[in-house]
Coordinates of C-alpha atoms in Angstrom, one line a residue:
X28 CA -5.2 -6.1 16.5
X29 CA -4.2 -2.4 16.5
X30 CA -6.7 -1.7 19.2
X31 CA -5.2 -4.5 21.4
X32 CA -1.7 -3.1 21.0
X33 CA -2.9 0.4 21.7
X34 CA -4.6 -0.8 24.9
X35 CA -1.6 -2.8 26.0
X36 CA 0.8 0.1 25.0
X37 CA -1.3 2.5 27.1
X38 CA -1.1 0.1 30.1
X39 CA 2.6 -0.4 29.8
X40 CA 3.2 3.3 29.4
X41 CA 1.2 4.1 32.5
X42 CA 3.1 1.3 34.4
X43 CA 6.5 2.6 33.4
X44 CA 5.7 6.3 34.1
X45 CA 4.1 5.4 37.5
X46 CA 7.1 3.2 38.4
X47 CA 9.4 6.2 37.5
X48 CA 7.4 8.5 39.7
X49 CA 7.4 6.1 42.6
X50 CA 11.2 5.6 42.4
X51 CA 11.6 9.3 42.1
X52 CA 9.5 9.9 45.2
X53 CA 11.4 7.4 47.4
X54 CA 14.8 8.6 46.1
X55 CA 13.9 12.2 47.0
X56 CA 12.6 11.1 50.4
X57 CA 15.7 9.0 51.1
X58 CA 18.0 11.9 50.3
X59 CA 16.0 14.5 52.2
X60 CA 15.3 16.5 49.1
X61 CA 12.1 18.4 48.3
X62 CA 10.0 17.2 45.5
X63 CA 10.2 19.2 42.3
X64 CA 6.8 20.0 40.8
X65 CA 5.7 17.5 38.3
X66 CA 5.4 18.9 34.8
X67 CA 2.0 17.5 33.7
X68 CA 2.7 18.3 30.0
X69 CA 5.9 16.4 30.1
X70 CA 4.3 13.5 31.9
X71 CA 1.5 13.3 29.3
X72 CA 4.1 13.4 26.5
X73 CA 6.0 10.5 28.0
X74 CA 2.7 8.5 28.3
X75 CA 1.8 9.2 24.7
X76 CA 5.3 8.6 23.3
X77 CA 5.9 5.3 25.2
X78 CA 2.4 4.1 24.2
X79 CA 3.3 4.9 20.6
X80 CA 6.6 3.0 20.8
X81 CA 4.8 -0.1 22.3
X82 CA 2.2 0.0 19.6
X83 CA 4.8 0.1 16.8
X84 CA 6.8 -2.7 18.5
X85 CA 3.7 -4.8 18.9
X86 CA 2.6 -4.3 15.3
X87 CA 6.1 -5.0 13.8
X88 CA 7.6 -7.5 16.2
X89 CA 5.1 -9.3 18.5
X90 CA 2.3 -10.0 16.0
X91 CA 4.3 -12.5 14.0
X92 CA 5.6 -16.0 14.4
X93 CA 9.2 -17.1 14.1
X94 CA 8.8 -18.8 10.7
X95 CA 10.7 -16.6 8.3
X96 CA 13.8 -17.9 6.5
X97 CA 16.5 -15.4 5.6
X98 CA 18.1 -16.4 2.4
X99 CA 18.1 -12.9 0.8
X100 CA 17.3 -9.3 1.2
X101 CA 15.1 -7.8 -1.6
X102 CA 16.4 -4.7 -3.4
X103 CA 15.3 -1.2 -2.9
X104 CA 11.8 -0.4 -4.4
X105 CA 11.0 -4.1 -4.6
X106 CA 7.7 -3.7 -2.7
X107 CA 6.7 -0.7 -5.0
X108 CA 7.4 -2.8 -8.2
X109 CA 5.5 -5.7 -6.7
X110 CA 2.5 -3.5 -5.8
X111 CA 2.5 -2.0 -9.3
X112 CA 2.8 -5.4 -11.1
X113 CA 0.0 -7.0 -9.0
X114 CA -1.9 -3.7 -8.7
X115 CA -2.7 -4.8 -5.2
X116 CA -4.6 -2.2 -3.1
X117 CA -3.5 -4.2 0.0
X118 CA 0.2 -3.9 -1.0
X119 CA -0.1 -0.1 -1.7
X120 CA -2.0 0.3 1.6
X121 CA 0.9 -1.4 3.4
X122 CA 3.4 0.9 1.8
X123 CA 1.4 4.0 2.8
X124 CA 0.8 2.6 6.3
X125 CA 4.6 2.0 6.7
X126 CA 5.1 5.7 6.0
X127 CA 2.2 6.9 8.2
X128 CA 3.4 4.6 11.1
X129 CA 6.5 6.8 11.6
X130 CA 4.8 10.2 11.2
X131 CA 4.0 10.3 15.0
X132 CA 7.7 9.5 15.7
X133 CA 8.9 12.5 13.8
X134 CA 6.1 14.6 15.3
X135 CA 6.4 13.6 19.0
X136 CA 10.2 13.3 19.4
X137 CA 11.0 17.0 18.9
X138 CA 7.8 18.0 20.6
X139 CA 9.0 16.4 23.9
X140 CA 12.8 16.6 23.6
X141 CA 14.3 19.9 22.5
X142 CA 17.5 18.3 21.4
X143 CA 15.6 16.7 18.5
X144 CA 14.4 20.1 17.1
X145 CA 17.3 19.9 14.7
X146 CA 15.8 18.2 11.7
X147 CA 18.8 15.9 10.9
X148 CA 18.7 14.5 14.5
X149 CA 15.1 13.5 14.2
X150 CA 15.7 12.0 10.7
X151 CA 18.6 9.9 12.0
X152 CA 16.6 8.8 15.0
X153 CA 13.8 7.7 12.8
X154 CA 16.2 5.8 10.5
X155 CA 17.9 4.1 13.5
X156 CA 14.5 3.1 15.1
X157 CA 13.4 1.6 11.9
X158 CA 16.8 -0.2 11.5
X159 CA 16.4 -1.6 15.0
X160 CA 13.0 -3.1 14.0
X161 CA 14.3 -4.5 10.8
X162 CA 17.4 -6.1 12.4
X163 CA 15.2 -7.5 15.2
X164 CA 12.9 -9.1 12.6
X165 CA 15.9 -10.6 10.8
X166 CA 17.6 -11.9 14.0
X167 CA 14.5 -13.4 15.5
X168 CA 13.1 -14.5 12.1
X169 CA 9.8 -12.7 12.6
X170 CA 9.7 -10.7 9.4
X171 CA 11.7 -9.8 6.3
X172 CA 14.5 -7.3 6.3
X173 CA 13.3 -4.9 3.7
X174 CA 15.2 -1.8 2.6
X175 CA 11.8 -0.4 1.5
X176 CA 10.7 -0.4 5.1
X177 CA 13.7 1.6 6.1
X178 CA 12.9 4.1 3.3
X179 CA 9.2 4.3 4.1
X180 CA 9.7 4.6 7.9
X181 CA 12.4 7.3 7.5
X182 CA 10.1 9.2 5.1
X183 CA 7.4 9.0 7.8
X184 CA 9.7 10.5 10.4
X185 CA 10.8 13.3 8.0
X186 CA 7.1 14.1 7.3
X187 CA 6.3 14.0 11.0
X188 CA 9.1 16.6 11.7
X189 CA 7.7 18.9 9.0
X190 CA 4.3 18.7 10.6
X191 CA 5.9 19.4 14.0
X192 CA 7.4 22.7 12.6
X193 CA 4.0 23.7 11.3
X194 CA 2.4 23.1 14.8
X195 CA 5.3 24.7 16.6
X196 CA 5.1 27.9 14.5
X197 CA 1.4 28.1 14.9
X198 CA 0.9 27.3 18.6
X199 CA 4.2 27.5 20.5
X200 CA 4.4 30.2 23.1
X201 CA 8.1 30.5 22.7
X202 CA 9.3 32.2 19.6
X203 CA 10.4 29.8 17.0
X204 CA 14.0 30.4 16.0
X205 CA 13.5 29.2 12.4
X206 CA 15.2 30.3 9.3
X207 CA 13.0 31.9 6.7
X208 CA 11.3 29.2 4.6
X209 CA 12.4 26.4 7.0
X210 CA 8.8 25.3 7.7
X211 CA 8.0 25.1 4.0
X212 CA 11.2 23.3 3.1
X213 CA 10.6 20.7 5.8
X214 CA 7.3 19.9 4.3
X215 CA 8.6 19.4 0.8
X216 CA 9.0 15.6 1.4
X217 CA 5.3 15.4 2.3
X218 CA 4.4 17.2 -0.9
X219 CA 6.6 14.9 -3.0
X220 CA 5.3 11.8 -1.4
X221 CA 1.6 12.8 -1.9
X222 CA 2.3 13.9 -5.5
X223 CA 4.1 10.6 -6.2
X224 CA 1.2 8.5 -5.1
X225 CA -1.3 10.7 -6.9
X226 CA 0.8 10.3 -10.1
X227 CA 1.0 6.5 -9.6
X228 CA -2.7 6.2 -9.3
X229 CA -3.5 8.6 -12.2
X230 CA -1.0 6.8 -14.4
X231 CA -2.7 3.5 -13.7
X232 CA -6.2 4.8 -14.3
X233 CA -5.1 6.2 -17.7
X234 CA -3.6 2.9 -18.8
X235 CA -5.7 1.1 -21.4
X236 CA -4.9 -2.4 -20.1
X237 CA -4.3 -3.5 -16.5
X238 CA -1.0 -4.7 -15.1
X239 CA 0.0 -8.3 -15.8
X240 CA 1.0 -9.9 -12.5
X241 CA 3.3 -12.3 -14.3
X242 CA 5.8 -9.5 -14.8
X243 CA 8.9 -9.9 -12.6
X244 CA 9.7 -7.5 -9.9
X245 CA 13.2 -8.6 -9.4
X246 CA 15.4 -10.5 -11.9
X247 CA 16.6 -13.9 -10.7
X248 CA 20.4 -14.2 -10.3
X249 CA 21.6 -15.8 -13.6
X250 CA 24.5 -17.4 -11.7
X251 CA 21.9 -19.5 -9.9
X252 CA 20.3 -20.7 -13.1
X253 CA 21.1 -23.7 -15.2
X254 CA 18.7 -23.6 -18.1
X255 CA 18.8 -26.4 -20.6
X256 CA 16.5 -28.5 -22.8
X257 CA 14.4 -27.2 -25.6
X258 CA 15.5 -23.9 -27.2
X259 CA 13.5 -21.3 -29.1
X260 CA 15.0 -19.2 -31.9
X261 CA 12.0 -18.0 -33.8
X262 CA 12.4 -14.2 -33.8
X263 CA 9.2 -13.5 -35.9
X264 CA 6.7 -11.3 -34.1
X265 CA 2.9 -11.3 -34.4
X266 CA -0.2 -9.6 -33.1
X267 CA -2.0 -11.4 -30.3
X268 CA -5.6 -10.8 -29.2
X269 CA -6.5 -9.4 -25.8
X270 CA -9.9 -10.3 -24.5
X271 CA -12.3 -8.8 -22.1
X272 CA -13.9 -10.6 -19.2
X273 CA -16.5 -9.4 -16.7
X274 CA -15.9 -7.3 -13.7
X275 CA -18.3 -7.9 -10.8
X276 CA -19.4 -5.4 -8.2
X277 CA -19.7 -6.5 -4.6
X278 CA -23.5 -6.7 -5.1
X279 CA -23.1 -8.8 -8.3
X280 CA -20.6 -11.1 -6.6
X281 CA -23.1 -11.7 -3.8
X282 CA -25.9 -12.4 -6.3
X283 CA -23.6 -14.8 -8.2
X284 CA -22.6 -16.6 -5.0
X285 CA -26.3 -16.9 -4.1
X286 CA -27.1 -18.5 -7.5
X287 CA -24.2 -21.0 -7.1
X288 CA -25.3 -22.0 -3.6
X289 CA -28.8 -22.7 -5.0
X290 CA -27.3 -24.8 -7.8
X291 CA -24.9 -26.8 -5.6
X292 CA -26.8 -27.0 -2.3
X293 CA -30.4 -26.4 -3.3
X294 CA -30.7 -23.2 -1.2
X295 CA -28.7 -20.4 0.4
X296 CA -28.9 -19.7 4.1
X297 CA -26.8 -16.6 4.7
X298 CA -24.2 -16.8 7.4
X299 CA -21.4 -14.4 6.5
X300 CA -20.2 -12.1 3.7
X301 CA -16.8 -10.4 3.7
X302 CA -15.7 -8.1 0.9
X303 CA -12.0 -7.5 0.2
X304 CA -9.9 -5.7 -2.4
X305 CA -10.0 -8.5 -5.0
X306 CA -12.6 -10.9 -3.9
X307 CA -15.7 -11.6 -1.8
X308 CA -16.0 -14.5 0.8
X309 CA -19.6 -15.6 1.3
X310 CA -20.8 -18.5 3.5
X311 CA -24.0 -20.4 3.7
X312 CA -25.3 -22.7 6.4
X313 CA -26.7 -26.0 5.1
X314 CA -27.7 -28.3 8.0
X315 CA -24.7 -28.8 10.2
X316 CA -22.3 -27.8 7.4
X317 CA -20.9 -24.4 6.5
X318 CA -20.2 -23.9 2.8
X319 CA -18.0 -21.1 1.4
X320 CA -17.6 -19.4 -1.9
X321 CA -14.6 -17.1 -2.6
X322 CA -15.4 -15.2 -5.8
X323 CA -13.1 -12.9 -7.7
X324 CA -14.4 -9.6 -8.9
X325 CA -12.2 -9.7 -12.0
X326 CA -13.5 -12.5 -14.2
X327 CA -16.1 -13.9 -11.8
X328 CA -14.0 -17.0 -11.2
X329 CA -14.7 -18.7 -7.8
X330 CA -13.8 -21.5 -5.4
X331 CA -16.6 -23.4 -3.6
X332 CA -16.0 -25.7 -0.6
X333 CA -17.7 -27.6 2.1
X334 CA -15.5 -26.2 4.9
X335 CA -15.6 -29.2 7.2
X336 CA -14.7 -31.5 4.3
X337 CA -12.1 -29.3 2.7
X338 CA -9.1 -31.7 3.2
X339 CA -11.2 -34.8 2.3
X340 CA -9.9 -36.7 -0.7
X341 CA -12.2 -36.9 -3.7
X342 CA -13.5 -40.1 -5.3
X343 CA -12.3 -41.3 -8.7
X344 CA -14.7 -41.0 -11.7
X345 CA -14.2 -41.4 -15.4
X346 CA -14.4 -38.3 -17.7
X347 CA -17.9 -39.2 -19.0
X348 CA -19.1 -39.7 -15.4
X349 CA -17.7 -36.3 -14.3
X350 CA -19.4 -34.6 -17.3
X351 CA -22.7 -36.2 -16.4
X352 CA -22.4 -35.3 -12.7
X353 CA -21.4 -31.7 -13.5
X354 CA -24.3 -31.3 -15.9
X355 CA -26.6 -31.9 -12.9
X356 CA -25.1 -28.8 -11.4
X357 CA -25.6 -26.7 -14.5
X358 CA -22.2 -27.2 -16.2
X359 CA -21.8 -28.1 -19.9
X360 CA -18.1 -28.7 -20.5
X361 CA -16.7 -28.1 -23.9
X362 CA -16.2 -31.4 -25.8
X363 CA -12.6 -30.5 -26.7
X364 CA -11.7 -29.9 -23.0
X365 CA -8.7 -31.9 -21.8
X366 CA -9.5 -34.1 -18.8
X367 CA -7.0 -35.2 -16.2
X368 CA -6.9 -36.6 -12.6
X369 CA -4.5 -35.0 -10.1
X370 CA -2.8 -36.7 -7.1
X371 CA -5.5 -35.8 -4.6
X372 CA -8.3 -36.9 -6.9
X373 CA -9.0 -33.4 -8.2
X374 CA -10.7 -34.0 -11.5
X375 CA -9.6 -31.3 -14.0
X376 CA -10.9 -30.0 -17.3
X377 CA -8.6 -27.6 -19.2
X378 CA -10.5 -25.5 -21.9
X379 CA -8.5 -23.7 -24.6
X380 CA -10.5 -21.0 -26.4
X381 CA -13.8 -22.9 -26.9
X382 CA -16.6 -21.1 -28.6
X383 CA -19.8 -21.2 -26.6
X384 CA -23.0 -19.1 -27.1
X385 CA -21.2 -16.4 -29.1
X386 CA -18.4 -16.1 -26.4
X387 CA -15.1 -17.7 -26.0
X388 CA -14.6 -19.9 -22.9
X389 CA -11.0 -20.4 -21.6
X390 CA -9.5 -21.7 -18.4
X391 CA -9.8 -24.6 -16.1
X392 CA -12.4 -26.3 -13.9
X393 CA -11.3 -28.5 -11.0
X394 CA -13.5 -30.5 -8.8
X395 CA -13.5 -33.1 -6.0
X396 CA -16.5 -35.3 -5.8
X397 CA -17.7 -37.6 -3.0
X398 CA -18.8 -41.2 -3.4
X399 CA -22.4 -40.1 -3.5
X400 CA -21.6 -37.6 -6.4
X401 CA -21.7 -34.5 -4.3
X402 CA -19.4 -31.6 -4.9
X403 CA -16.9 -31.4 -2.0
X404 CA -14.8 -28.7 -3.6
X405 CA -14.8 -26.9 -6.9
X406 CA -12.6 -24.3 -8.4
X407 CA -14.1 -22.6 -11.5
X408 CA -11.5 -20.7 -13.4
X409 CA -13.4 -20.7 -16.6
X410 CA -13.7 -17.3 -18.2
X411 CA -16.3 -16.1 -20.7
X412 CA -14.4 -13.8 -23.1
X413 CA -15.0 -11.4 -25.9
X414 CA -12.2 -10.2 -28.3
X415 CA -11.1 -6.7 -27.4
X416 CA -8.1 -5.7 -29.6
X417 CA -4.9 -7.0 -31.1
X418 CA -1.5 -5.9 -29.8
X419 CA 2.0 -6.5 -31.0
X420 CA 3.7 -9.3 -29.0
X421 CA 7.4 -10.1 -28.4
X422 CA 8.8 -13.0 -30.3
X423 CA 9.1 -16.5 -28.9
X424 CA 12.9 -16.1 -29.0
X425 CA 12.7 -12.9 -27.1
X426 CA 10.6 -14.6 -24.4
X427 CA 13.2 -17.4 -24.2
X428 CA 16.0 -14.8 -23.8
X429 CA 14.2 -13.2 -20.9
X430 CA 13.8 -16.6 -19.3
X431 CA 17.5 -17.2 -19.6
X432 CA 18.2 -13.7 -18.2
X433 CA 16.2 -14.5 -15.1
X434 CA 13.5 -12.0 -16.0
X435 CA 10.6 -14.1 -14.7
X436 CA 8.5 -14.0 -11.6
X437 CA 10.2 -16.0 -8.8
X438 CA 11.5 -14.9 -5.4
X439 CA 14.5 -16.4 -3.7
X440 CA 18.2 -17.3 -4.2
X441 CA 18.0 -21.1 -4.5
X442 CA 19.9 -22.8 -7.2
X443 CA 17.5 -23.7 -10.0
X444 CA 18.1 -26.4 -12.6
X445 CA 15.5 -25.6 -15.2
X446 CA 14.8 -28.1 -18.0
X447 CA 12.7 -26.4 -20.6
X448 CA 10.1 -28.8 -22.2
X449 CA 7.8 -26.7 -24.4
X450 CA 6.4 -23.2 -25.0
X451 CA 2.9 -22.1 -25.8
X452 CA 0.7 -19.0 -25.5
X453 CA -1.3 -19.0 -22.3
X454 CA -3.6 -16.2 -21.0
X455 CA -4.2 -14.7 -17.6
X456 CA -6.5 -12.0 -16.2
X457 CA -4.8 -8.6 -15.6
X458 CA -5.7 -6.1 -12.9
X459 CA -8.4 -4.5 -15.0
X460 CA -10.1 -7.7 -16.0
X461 CA -8.5 -8.0 -19.5
X462 CA -7.3 -11.4 -20.6
X463 CA -3.6 -10.9 -21.6
X464 CA -1.3 -13.4 -23.5
X465 CA 1.8 -14.8 -22.0
X466 CA 4.5 -17.2 -23.2
X467 CA 4.1 -20.2 -20.9
X468 CA 7.2 -22.4 -20.7
X469 CA 6.5 -25.8 -19.3
X470 CA 9.6 -26.8 -17.3
X471 CA 11.0 -29.1 -14.7
X472 CA 12.5 -27.1 -11.9
X473 CA 14.9 -29.2 -9.8
X474 CA 13.1 -32.3 -11.1
X475 CA 9.6 -31.0 -10.4
X476 CA 7.0 -30.1 -13.0
X477 CA 6.2 -26.4 -13.2
X478 CA 5.7 -23.6 -15.6
X479 CA 7.1 -20.1 -16.0
X480 CA 5.1 -17.2 -17.5
X481 CA 6.7 -14.4 -19.6
X482 CA 4.2 -11.6 -20.5
X483 CA 3.9 -11.6 -24.3
X484 CA 2.8 -7.9 -24.8
X485 CA 5.7 -5.5 -25.1
X486 CA 3.4 -2.9 -23.4
X487 CA 3.1 -5.2 -20.4
X488 CA 6.9 -5.2 -19.9

């Protein structure tokens, strides 16, 4: 995508500059004036700068559909909190790219236009260009207006100007009229940004547990909440166990997928393997069908599907029939697992801390079966766990207070009528593969069944 916009940006820049030169030529000829010598350096600068502007516009405006609804603007630092809570390398990468995207702006603008060699002029120009992009996204509904983008882009322009001063001082033929220490001072933002990201990643690596992605990044407006139903006043605290689950490497994920294909399809015929930040996508060709496995590195949970039959509705079977069918594919489901049938004939087993072969199995298994007892789709979220350590947890009453204060993970500003039905301890995998406890509130939100998770460990808050 970036290469396409770079190519198109280069073409448009050449077209605009060529058009300008042609118009300039005919204007001079018409008025009987001599041609001034073309400044090749200035011409190249315009080509590069316009190409850069087109690439940025293409990446931020023209690569998205008009399908964003604008009901709210997230607060400053929302994207940073979200990236931290999820510990998503993709989200951190996007933040860093948002900064880097405007570094050429701060570098090129004063390089080609002397008026912008005053730092504040370039800073303001960078802010206004970013604001123009954000407003365009909001008006045409092709993105979200994020104050964090304004911050990141402006930081990029500031860093770019600092780099310009370094290059100007080193290579400019004209004497740089700079105050003593101005070059160093202009690069302090770069030092602060780099140091901040280094500190963030070191802090994370030093944490014993990973980040619980059920933590809220922005509290929900309590004026939009009507919480009623069951109440919880037990203020007693207790220690809850954190468990460990496996963490797969890319090679191990591929081997696991290969074994699953052999169990489900009889063989694996490699077609594609894609490795991403949190998961691997592996495809196998079986006859005319392409089958896919998406496997998580943390925990080894996976989703299997016959891609051409993904939307096909499953066939209804009884619990005993499902257990028998799954046993043929290597599954032995805990006898205490709770069986249910979902609307689209997803057959579901929920397992709650079942002991198996010296380990504890917890989670859910969902499957869609064909009439001929073949697996059409299967999502295996069963985790094999080992106790790690006990940690002090918040009380049930404190979790309920946080629920009433809107301190739960949900984005938006719709009015929510929340009927609280029950509360129990439920576990989820954190960003380092640990299995952390949460208070799970089963609720009806505006009449629809749902649940809300509140992290139970004080450390996770």
